[in-house]
CSV table of C-alpha atoms and ligand atoms in Angstrom, one decimal:
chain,number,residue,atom,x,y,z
E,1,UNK,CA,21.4,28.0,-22.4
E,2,UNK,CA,19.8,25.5,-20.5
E,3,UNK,CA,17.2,22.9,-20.8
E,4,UNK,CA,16.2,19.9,-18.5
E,5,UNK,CA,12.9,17.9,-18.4
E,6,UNK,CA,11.5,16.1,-15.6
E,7,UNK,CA,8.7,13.9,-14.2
E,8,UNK,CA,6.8,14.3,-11.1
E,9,UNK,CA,4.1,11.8,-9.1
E,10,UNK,CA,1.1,12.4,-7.8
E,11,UNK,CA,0.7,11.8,-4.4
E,12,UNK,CA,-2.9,10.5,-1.8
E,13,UNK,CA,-2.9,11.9,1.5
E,14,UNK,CA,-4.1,9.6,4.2
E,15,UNK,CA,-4.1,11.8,6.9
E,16,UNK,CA,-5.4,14.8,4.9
E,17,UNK,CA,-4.3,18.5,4.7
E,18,UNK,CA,-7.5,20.6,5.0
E,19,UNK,CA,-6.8,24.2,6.3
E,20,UNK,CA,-4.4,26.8,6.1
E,21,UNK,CA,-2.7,28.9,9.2
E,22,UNK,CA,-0.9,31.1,6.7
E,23,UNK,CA,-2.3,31.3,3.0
E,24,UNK,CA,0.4,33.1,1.4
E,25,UNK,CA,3.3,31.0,2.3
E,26,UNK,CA,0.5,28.1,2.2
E,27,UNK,CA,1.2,26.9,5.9
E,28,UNK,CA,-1.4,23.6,6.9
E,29,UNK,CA,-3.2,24.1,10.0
E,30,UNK,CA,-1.9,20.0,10.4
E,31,UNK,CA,0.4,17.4,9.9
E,32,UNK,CA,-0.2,15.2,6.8
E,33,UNK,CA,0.5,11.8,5.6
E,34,UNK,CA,0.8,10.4,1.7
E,35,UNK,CA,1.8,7.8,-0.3
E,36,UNK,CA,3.6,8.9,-3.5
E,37,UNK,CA,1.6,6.8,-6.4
E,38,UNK,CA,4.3,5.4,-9.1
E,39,UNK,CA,5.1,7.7,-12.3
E,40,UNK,CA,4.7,4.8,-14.8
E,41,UNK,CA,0.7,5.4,-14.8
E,42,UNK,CA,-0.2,9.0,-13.2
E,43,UNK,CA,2.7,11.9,-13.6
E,44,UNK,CA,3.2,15.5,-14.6
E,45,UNK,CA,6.6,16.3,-17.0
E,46,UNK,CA,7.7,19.6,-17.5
E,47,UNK,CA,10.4,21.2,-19.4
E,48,UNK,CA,12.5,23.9,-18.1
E,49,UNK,CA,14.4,26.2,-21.0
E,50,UNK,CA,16.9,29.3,-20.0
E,51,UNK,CA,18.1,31.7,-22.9
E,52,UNK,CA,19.8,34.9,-23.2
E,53,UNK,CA,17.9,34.6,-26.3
E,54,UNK,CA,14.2,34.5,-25.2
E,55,UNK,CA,12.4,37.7,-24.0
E,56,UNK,CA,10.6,37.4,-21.4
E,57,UNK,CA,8.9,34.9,-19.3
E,58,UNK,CA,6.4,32.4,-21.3
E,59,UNK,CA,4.6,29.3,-19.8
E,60,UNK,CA,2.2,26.3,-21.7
E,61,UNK,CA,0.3,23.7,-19.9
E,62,UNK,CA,-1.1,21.0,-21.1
E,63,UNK,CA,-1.2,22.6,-24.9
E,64,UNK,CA,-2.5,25.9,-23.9
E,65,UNK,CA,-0.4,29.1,-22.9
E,66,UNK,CA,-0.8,30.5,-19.1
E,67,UNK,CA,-0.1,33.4,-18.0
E,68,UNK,CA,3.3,33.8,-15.8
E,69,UNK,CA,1.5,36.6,-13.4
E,70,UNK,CA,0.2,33.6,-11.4
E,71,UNK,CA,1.3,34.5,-7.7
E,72,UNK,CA,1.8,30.8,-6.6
E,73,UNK,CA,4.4,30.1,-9.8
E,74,UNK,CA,6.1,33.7,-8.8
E,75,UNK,CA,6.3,32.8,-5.2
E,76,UNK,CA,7.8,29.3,-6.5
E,77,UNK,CA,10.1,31.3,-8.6
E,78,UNK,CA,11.4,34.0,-6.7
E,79,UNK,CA,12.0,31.2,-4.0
E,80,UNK,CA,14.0,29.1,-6.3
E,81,UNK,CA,16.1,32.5,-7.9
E,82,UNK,CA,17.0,33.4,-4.3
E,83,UNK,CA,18.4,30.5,-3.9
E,84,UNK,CA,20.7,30.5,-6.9
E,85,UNK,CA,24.4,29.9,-5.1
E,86,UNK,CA,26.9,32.6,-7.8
E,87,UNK,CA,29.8,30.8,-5.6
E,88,UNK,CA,29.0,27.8,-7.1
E,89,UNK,CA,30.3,28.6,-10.6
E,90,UNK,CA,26.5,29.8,-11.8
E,91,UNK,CA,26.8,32.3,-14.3
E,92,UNK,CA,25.0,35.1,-12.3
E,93,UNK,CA,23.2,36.2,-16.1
E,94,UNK,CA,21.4,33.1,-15.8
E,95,UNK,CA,19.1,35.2,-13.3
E,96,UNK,CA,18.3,37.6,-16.0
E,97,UNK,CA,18.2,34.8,-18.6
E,98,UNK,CA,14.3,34.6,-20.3
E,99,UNK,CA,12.7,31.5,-18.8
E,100,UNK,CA,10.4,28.9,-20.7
E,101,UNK,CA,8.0,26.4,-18.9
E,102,UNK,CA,6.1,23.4,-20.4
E,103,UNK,CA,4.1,21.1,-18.8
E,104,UNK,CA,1.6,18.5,-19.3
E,105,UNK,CA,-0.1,16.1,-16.9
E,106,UNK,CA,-1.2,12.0,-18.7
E,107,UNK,CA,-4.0,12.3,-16.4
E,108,UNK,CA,-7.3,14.7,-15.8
E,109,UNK,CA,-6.5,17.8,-15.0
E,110,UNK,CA,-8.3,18.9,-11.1
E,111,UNK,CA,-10.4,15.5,-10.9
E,112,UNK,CA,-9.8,15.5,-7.2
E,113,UNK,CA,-6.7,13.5,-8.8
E,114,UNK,CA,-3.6,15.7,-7.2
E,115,UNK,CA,-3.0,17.3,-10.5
E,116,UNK,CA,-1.7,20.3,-8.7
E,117,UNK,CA,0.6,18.4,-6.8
E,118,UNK,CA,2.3,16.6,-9.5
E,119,UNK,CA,2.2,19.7,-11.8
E,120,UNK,CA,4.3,21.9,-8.9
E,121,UNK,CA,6.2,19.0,-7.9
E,122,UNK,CA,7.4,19.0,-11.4
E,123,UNK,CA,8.0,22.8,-11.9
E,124,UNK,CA,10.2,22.8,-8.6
E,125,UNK,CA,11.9,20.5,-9.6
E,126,UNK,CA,12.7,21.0,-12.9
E,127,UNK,CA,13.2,24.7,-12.2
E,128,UNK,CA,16.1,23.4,-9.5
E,129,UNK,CA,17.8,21.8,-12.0
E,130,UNK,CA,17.6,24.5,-14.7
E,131,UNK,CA,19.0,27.0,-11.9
E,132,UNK,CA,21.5,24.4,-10.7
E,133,UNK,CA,19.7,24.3,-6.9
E,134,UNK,CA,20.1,21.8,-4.2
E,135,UNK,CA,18.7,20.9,-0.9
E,136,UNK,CA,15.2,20.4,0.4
E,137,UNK,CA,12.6,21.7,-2.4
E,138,UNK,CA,9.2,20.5,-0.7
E,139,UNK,CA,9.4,24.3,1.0
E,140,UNK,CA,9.7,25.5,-2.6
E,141,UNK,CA,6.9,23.3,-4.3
E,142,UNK,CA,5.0,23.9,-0.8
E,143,UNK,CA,4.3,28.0,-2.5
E,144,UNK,CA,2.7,26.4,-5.5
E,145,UNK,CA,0.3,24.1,-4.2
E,146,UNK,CA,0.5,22.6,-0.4
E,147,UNK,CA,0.0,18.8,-1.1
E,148,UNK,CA,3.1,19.3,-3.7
E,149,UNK,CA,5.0,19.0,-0.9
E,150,UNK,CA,4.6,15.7,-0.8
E,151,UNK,CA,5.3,15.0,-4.3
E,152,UNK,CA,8.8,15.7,-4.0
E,153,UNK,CA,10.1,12.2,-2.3
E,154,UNK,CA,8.9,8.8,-2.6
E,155,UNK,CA,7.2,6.1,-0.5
E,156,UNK,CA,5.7,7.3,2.5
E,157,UNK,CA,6.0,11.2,3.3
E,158,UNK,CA,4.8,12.9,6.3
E,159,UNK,CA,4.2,17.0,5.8
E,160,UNK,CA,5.2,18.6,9.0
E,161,UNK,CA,2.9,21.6,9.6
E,162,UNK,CA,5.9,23.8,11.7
E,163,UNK,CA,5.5,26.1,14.0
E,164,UNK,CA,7.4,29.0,12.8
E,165,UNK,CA,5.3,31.9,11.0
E,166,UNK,CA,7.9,32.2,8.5
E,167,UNK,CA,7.5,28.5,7.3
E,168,UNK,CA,11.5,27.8,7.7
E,169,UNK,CA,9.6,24.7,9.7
E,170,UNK,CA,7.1,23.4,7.5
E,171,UNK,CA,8.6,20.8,5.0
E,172,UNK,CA,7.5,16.9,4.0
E,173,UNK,CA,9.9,14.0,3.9
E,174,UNK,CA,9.9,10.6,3.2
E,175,UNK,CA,9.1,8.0,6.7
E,176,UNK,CA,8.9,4.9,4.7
E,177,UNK,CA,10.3,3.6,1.3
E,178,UNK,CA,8.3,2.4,-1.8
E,179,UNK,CA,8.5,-1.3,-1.0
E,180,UNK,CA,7.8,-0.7,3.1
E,181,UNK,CA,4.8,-2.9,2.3
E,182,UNK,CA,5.8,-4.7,-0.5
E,183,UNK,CA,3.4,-5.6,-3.4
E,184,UNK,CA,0.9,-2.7,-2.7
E,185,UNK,CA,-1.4,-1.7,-5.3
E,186,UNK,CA,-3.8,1.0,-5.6
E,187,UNK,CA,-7.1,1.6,-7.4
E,188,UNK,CA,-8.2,4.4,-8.3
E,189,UNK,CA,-12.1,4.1,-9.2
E,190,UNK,CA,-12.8,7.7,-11.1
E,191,UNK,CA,-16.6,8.6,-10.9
E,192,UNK,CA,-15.9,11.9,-12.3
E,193,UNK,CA,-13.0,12.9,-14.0
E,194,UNK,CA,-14.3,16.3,-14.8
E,195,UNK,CA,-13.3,20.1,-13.1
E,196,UNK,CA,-14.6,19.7,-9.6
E,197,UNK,CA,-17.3,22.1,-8.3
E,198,UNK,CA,-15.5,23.8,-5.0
E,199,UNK,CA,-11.6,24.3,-5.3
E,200,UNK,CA,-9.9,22.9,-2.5
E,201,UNK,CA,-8.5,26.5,-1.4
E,202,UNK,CA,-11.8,27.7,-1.5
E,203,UNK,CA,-12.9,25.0,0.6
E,204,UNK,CA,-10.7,25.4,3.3
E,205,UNK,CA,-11.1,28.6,3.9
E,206,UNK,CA,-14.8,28.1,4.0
E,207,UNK,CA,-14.7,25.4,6.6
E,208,UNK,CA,-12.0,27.4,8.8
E,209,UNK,CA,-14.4,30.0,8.9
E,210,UNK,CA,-17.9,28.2,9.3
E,211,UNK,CA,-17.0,24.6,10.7
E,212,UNK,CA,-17.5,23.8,14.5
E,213,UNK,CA,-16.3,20.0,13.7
E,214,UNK,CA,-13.0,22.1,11.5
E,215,UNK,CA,-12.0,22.9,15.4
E,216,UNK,CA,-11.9,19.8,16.4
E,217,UNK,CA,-10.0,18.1,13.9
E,218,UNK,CA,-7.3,20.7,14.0
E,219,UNK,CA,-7.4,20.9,17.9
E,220,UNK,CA,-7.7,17.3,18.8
E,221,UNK,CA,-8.4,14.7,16.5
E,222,UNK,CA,-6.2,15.1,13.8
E,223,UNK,CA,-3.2,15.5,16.0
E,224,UNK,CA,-4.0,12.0,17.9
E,225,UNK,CA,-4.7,10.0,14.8
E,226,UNK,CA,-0.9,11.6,13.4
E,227,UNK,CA,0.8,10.1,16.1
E,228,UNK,CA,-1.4,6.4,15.9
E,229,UNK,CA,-0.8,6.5,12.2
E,230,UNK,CA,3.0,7.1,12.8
E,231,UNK,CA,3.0,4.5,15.1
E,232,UNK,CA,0.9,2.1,12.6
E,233,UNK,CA,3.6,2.7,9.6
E,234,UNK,CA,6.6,2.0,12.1
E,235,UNK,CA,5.0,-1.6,13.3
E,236,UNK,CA,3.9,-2.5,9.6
E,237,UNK,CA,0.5,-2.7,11.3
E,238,UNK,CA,-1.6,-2.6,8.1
E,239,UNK,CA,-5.0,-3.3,9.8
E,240,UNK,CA,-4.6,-0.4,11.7
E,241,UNK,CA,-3.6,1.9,8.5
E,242,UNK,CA,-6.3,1.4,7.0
E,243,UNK,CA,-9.1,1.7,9.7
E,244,UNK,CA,-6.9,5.6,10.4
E,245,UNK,CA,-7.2,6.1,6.8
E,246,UNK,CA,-10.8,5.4,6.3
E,247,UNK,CA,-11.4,7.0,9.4
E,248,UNK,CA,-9.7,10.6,8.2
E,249,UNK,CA,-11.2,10.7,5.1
E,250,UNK,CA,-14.8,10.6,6.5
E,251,UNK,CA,-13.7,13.2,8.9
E,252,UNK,CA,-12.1,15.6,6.1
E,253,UNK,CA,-15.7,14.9,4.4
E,254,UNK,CA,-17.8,15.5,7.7
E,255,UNK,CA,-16.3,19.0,8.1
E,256,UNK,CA,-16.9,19.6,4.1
E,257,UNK,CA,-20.3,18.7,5.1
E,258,UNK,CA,-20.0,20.6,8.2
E,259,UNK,CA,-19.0,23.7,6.4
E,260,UNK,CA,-21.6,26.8,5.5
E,261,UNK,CA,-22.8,26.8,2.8
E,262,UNK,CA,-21.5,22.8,2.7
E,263,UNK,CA,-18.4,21.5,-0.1
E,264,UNK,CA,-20.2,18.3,-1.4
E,265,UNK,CA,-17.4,16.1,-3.1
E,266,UNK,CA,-18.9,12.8,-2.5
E,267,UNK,CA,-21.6,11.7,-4.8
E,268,UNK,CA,-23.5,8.3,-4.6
E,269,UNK,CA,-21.3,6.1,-6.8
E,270,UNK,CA,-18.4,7.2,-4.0
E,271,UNK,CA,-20.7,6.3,-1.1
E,272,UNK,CA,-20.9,3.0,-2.8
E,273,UNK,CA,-17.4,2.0,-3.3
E,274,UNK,CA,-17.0,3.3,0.8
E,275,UNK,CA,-19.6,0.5,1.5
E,276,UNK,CA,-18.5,-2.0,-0.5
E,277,UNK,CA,-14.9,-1.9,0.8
E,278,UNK,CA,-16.5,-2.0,4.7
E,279,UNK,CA,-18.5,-4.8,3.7
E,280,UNK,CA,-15.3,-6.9,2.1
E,281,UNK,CA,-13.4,-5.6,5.4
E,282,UNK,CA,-16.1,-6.6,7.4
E,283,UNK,CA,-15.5,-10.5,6.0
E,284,UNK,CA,-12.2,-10.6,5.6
E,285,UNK,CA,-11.8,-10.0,9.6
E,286,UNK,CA,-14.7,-12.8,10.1
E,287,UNK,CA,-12.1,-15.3,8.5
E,288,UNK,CA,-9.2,-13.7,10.4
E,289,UNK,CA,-7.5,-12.3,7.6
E,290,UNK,CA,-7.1,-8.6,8.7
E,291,UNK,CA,-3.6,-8.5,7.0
E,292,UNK,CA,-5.9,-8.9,3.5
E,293,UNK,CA,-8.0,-5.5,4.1
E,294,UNK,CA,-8.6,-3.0,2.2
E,295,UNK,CA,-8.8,1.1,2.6
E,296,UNK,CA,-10.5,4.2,0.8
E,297,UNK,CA,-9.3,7.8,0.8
E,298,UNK,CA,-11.6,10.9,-1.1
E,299,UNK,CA,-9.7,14.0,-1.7
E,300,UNK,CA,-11.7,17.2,-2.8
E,301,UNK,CA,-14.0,15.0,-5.9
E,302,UNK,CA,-15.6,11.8,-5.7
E,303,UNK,CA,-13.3,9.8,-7.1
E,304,UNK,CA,-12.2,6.9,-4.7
E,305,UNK,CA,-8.5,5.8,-4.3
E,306,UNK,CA,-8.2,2.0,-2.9
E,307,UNK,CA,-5.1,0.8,-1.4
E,308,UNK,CA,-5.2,-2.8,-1.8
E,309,UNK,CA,-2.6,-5.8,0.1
E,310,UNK,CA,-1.1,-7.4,-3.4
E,311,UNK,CA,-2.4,-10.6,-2.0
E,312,UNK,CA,-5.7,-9.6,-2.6
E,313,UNK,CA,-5.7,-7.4,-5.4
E,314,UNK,CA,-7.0,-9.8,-8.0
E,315,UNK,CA,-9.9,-10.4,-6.1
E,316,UNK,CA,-10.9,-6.9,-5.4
E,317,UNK,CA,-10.4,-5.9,-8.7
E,318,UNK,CA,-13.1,-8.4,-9.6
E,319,UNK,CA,-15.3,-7.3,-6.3
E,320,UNK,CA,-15.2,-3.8,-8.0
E,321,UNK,CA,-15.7,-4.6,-11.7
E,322,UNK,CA,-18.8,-6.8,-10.6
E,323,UNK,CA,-20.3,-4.2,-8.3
E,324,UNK,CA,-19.5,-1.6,-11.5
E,325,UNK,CA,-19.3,-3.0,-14.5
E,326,UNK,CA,-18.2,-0.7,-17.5
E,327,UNK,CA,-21.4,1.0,-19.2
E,328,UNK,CA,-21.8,0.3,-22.8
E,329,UNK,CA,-21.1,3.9,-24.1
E,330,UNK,CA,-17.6,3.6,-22.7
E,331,UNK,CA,-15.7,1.8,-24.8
E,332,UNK,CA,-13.6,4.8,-25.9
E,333,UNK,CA,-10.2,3.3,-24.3
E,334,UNK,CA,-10.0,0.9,-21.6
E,335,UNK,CA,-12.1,0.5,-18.4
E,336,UNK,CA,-9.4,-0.2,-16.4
E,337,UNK,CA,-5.8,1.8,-17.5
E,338,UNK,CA,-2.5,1.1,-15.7
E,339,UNK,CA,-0.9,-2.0,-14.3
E,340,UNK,CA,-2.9,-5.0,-16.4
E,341,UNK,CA,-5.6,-6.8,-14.5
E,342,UNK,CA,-5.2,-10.6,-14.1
E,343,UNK,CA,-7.8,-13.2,-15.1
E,344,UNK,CA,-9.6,-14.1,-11.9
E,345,UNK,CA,-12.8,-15.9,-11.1
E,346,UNK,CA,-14.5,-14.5,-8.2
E,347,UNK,CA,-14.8,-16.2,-4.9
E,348,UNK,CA,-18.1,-17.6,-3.4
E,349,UNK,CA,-17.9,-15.6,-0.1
E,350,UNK,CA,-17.5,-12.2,-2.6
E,351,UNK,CA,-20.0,-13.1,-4.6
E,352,UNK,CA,-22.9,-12.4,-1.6
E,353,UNK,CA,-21.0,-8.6,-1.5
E,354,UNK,CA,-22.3,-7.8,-5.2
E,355,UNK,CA,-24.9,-5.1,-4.5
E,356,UNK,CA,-27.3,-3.1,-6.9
E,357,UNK,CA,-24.5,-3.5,-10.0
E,358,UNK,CA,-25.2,-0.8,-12.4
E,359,UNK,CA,-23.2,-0.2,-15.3
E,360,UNK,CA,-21.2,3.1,-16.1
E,361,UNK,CA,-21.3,4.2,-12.1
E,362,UNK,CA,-17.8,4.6,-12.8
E,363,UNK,CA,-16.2,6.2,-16.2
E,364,UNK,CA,-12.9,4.2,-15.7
E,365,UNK,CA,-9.9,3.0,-13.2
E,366,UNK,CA,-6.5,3.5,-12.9
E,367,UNK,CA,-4.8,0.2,-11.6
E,368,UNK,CA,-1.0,1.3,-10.3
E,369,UNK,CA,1.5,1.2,-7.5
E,370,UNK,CA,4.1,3.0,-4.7
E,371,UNK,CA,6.4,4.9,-6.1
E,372,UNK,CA,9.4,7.2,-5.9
E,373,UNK,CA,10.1,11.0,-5.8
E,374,UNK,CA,10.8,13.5,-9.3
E,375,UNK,CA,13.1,11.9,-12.0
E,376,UNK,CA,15.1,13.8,-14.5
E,377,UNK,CA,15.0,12.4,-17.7
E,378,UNK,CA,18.3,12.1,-19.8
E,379,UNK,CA,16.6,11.4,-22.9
E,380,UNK,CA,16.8,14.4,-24.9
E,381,UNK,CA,13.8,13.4,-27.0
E,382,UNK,CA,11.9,13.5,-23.8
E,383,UNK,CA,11.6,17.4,-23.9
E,384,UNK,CA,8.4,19.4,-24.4
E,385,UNK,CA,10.1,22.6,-25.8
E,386,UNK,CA,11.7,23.0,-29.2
E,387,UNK,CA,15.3,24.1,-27.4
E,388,UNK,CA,16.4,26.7,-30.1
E,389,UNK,CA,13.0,28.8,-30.5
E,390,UNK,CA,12.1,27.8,-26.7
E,391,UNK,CA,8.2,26.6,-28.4
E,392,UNK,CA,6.4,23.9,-27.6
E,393,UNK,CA,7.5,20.9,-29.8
E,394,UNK,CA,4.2,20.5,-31.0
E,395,UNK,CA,3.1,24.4,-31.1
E,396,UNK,CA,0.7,26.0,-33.8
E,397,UNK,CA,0.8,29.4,-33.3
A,401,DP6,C1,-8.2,17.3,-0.2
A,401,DP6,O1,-2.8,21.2,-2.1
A,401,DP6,O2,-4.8,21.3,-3.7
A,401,DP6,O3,-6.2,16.9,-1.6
A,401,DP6,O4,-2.6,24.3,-1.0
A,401,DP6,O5,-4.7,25.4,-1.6
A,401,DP6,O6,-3.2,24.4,-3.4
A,401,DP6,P1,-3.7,24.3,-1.9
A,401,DP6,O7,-4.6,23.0,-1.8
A,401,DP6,P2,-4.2,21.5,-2.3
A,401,DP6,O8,-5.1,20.7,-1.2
A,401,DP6,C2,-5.3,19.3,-1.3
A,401,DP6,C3,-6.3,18.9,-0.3
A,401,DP6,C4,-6.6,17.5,-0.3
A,401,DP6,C5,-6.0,16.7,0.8
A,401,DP6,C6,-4.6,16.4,0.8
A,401,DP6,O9,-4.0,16.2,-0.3
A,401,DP6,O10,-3.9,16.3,1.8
């Protein structure tokens, strides 16, 4: 038998992925762009188990069993069984072998918080090792969820769209390591972390059908601002980075808006947090300190992700905690989870950008960092399943 366990990131795209030109194979109508976030604070872990002994397929996430008939885990699957290499001393019953799958994310589940990109990230990859697989999984994890892709290395990873209709061309690596600018830190300000309303494959194929603006992006814009952003990551130009990534987020958002009926994933406390950051921006270029700026990025929810110069970080952290200070039912837990936050007294010249402060705008943070591709864990206590009944650890019946 077999039995590995594994950890997998989440990853924020700042050149977003919003389209589809095959849905099947999940091929983007565009190039993408992500940071991987680190593992210590925001990951999925799944365990893998092969038996002779188990019968059938079975599958638990996050405490509650799934059903294996889901055609993005048997496209993810099939992908990774085909690839099984006999000449490589794999036993070829190991094909035949029942297969057992637990998973479990340490953050909420479809939050606009890439859950879906950590979770097949993680089944990829742990399924590659069960199976004995190498080479390039982002294909693989690609089936499952398209921003997994981009989950499956570290740093910096571009998603090329390809061009082939059979997707042999349309894979992510990394283009920059974790450290490429050292000390970054990233915020995530979570103004819901409930189910969101409009699933993000629904929304895209609403806006390829119904948004004029959709056109654009995937025609012009979107292709232009790949290339600058390139170009920005290759000169460490971080000013630039962030005006590209504010700029693409607002545009994903504008074709949600521009979409019939509209996908509303914004709310008010998001609009917010986009103001506040262009009015710190706004004085941190006065004082000629563009290096110290700040950038947003939405996905499909409301919840903000900062990505914040470790220079600054202290002080931002404060900018935000002032502007939305923790409401007084919420003291389940802390109001800000991660990397600790630093004692800090807030500047004079941030003090003026404190606007209409309102506690419990936002339910919590996460304070973390870059961060690498998939890890294996060695520690056997690490696994989810019980190895000899192939049951979650923890399972009840
Ligand atoms: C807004 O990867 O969740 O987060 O491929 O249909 O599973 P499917 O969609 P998914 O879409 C993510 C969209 C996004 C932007 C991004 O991550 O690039």
């Amino acid at each position: 038998m077999e039995i590995v366990t594994c950890t997998a990131p989440v990853n924020i795209a700042v050149i977003k992925y919003w389209g589809k030109r095959d849905e099947k194979l999940i091929l983007p109508l565009n190039d993408s762009i992500s940071f991987t976030l680190s593992q210590d604070h925001m990951c999925a872990r799944t365990t893998v188990a092969l038996s002779e002994n188990y019968e059938g397929d079975r599958f638990w996430l996050n405490g509650k069993e799934e059903s294996m008939d889901n055609p993005r885990i048997q496209n993810c699957l099939r992908a990774i069984r085909e690839r099984v290499d006999l000449s490589k001393g794999n036993n070829k019953d190991i094909l035949r072998w029942g297969l057992r799958i637990c998973s479990s994310n340490n953050f909420p589940t479809a939050a606009g918080l890439a859950s879906s990109a950590a979770g097949y990230a993680c089944l990829v990859y742990g399924l590659s090792k069960a199976y004995g697989i190498e080479g390039d999984l982002s294909q693989i994890a690609r089936q499952g969820s398209g921003s997994a892709c981009r989950s499956m290395d570290g740093g910096l990873v571009h998603w090329y769209k390809g061009e082939q209709p059979d997707g042999s061309d349309s894979f992510a690596q990394s283009i920059a390591a974790v450290n490429h600018w050292p000390d970054l830190h990233v915020l995530i300000c979570v103004a819901n972390a409930g189910r969101k309303k409009t699933p993000s494959t629904e929304g895209m194929r609403r806006s390829i059908r119904t948004s004029r603006l959709m056109q654009y992006r995937v025609k012009e814009s979107v292709i232009t601002r790949i290339k600058d952003m390139t170009q920005a990551i290759e000169n460490k130009d971080w000013s630039t980075f962030c005006d590209l990534t504010i700029a693409d987020s607002n545009e994903m958002h504008a074709v949600c808006l521009d979409t019939f009926p509209p996908c509303i994933y914004m709310n008010d406390t998001s609009h917010r947090v986009a103001a506040l950051v262009h009015r710190y921006n706004d004085q941190m270029v006065a004082q000629g300190k563009k290096d110290l700026k700040i950038c947003y990025t939405f996905d499909a929810g409301p919840n903000a992700c900062l990505f914040v110069p470790g220079a600054a970080v202290s002080e931002v952290m404060q900018l935000v905690l002032a502007n939305f200070p923790q409401g007084e039912h919420q003291f389940a837990g802390d109001y800000v989870k991660g990397l600790p936050v630093l004692p800090h007294e807030l500047s004079e010249a941030s003090q003026s950008l404190v606007e209409d402060a309102t506690p419990g705008c936002l339910q919590f943070l996460i304070h973390t960092k870059v961060g690498d591709g998939p890890r294996l864990l060695q520690d056997l206590s690490s696994h989810l399943l019980d190895i000899k009944s192939g049951l979650p650890k923890d399972y009840s019946g």
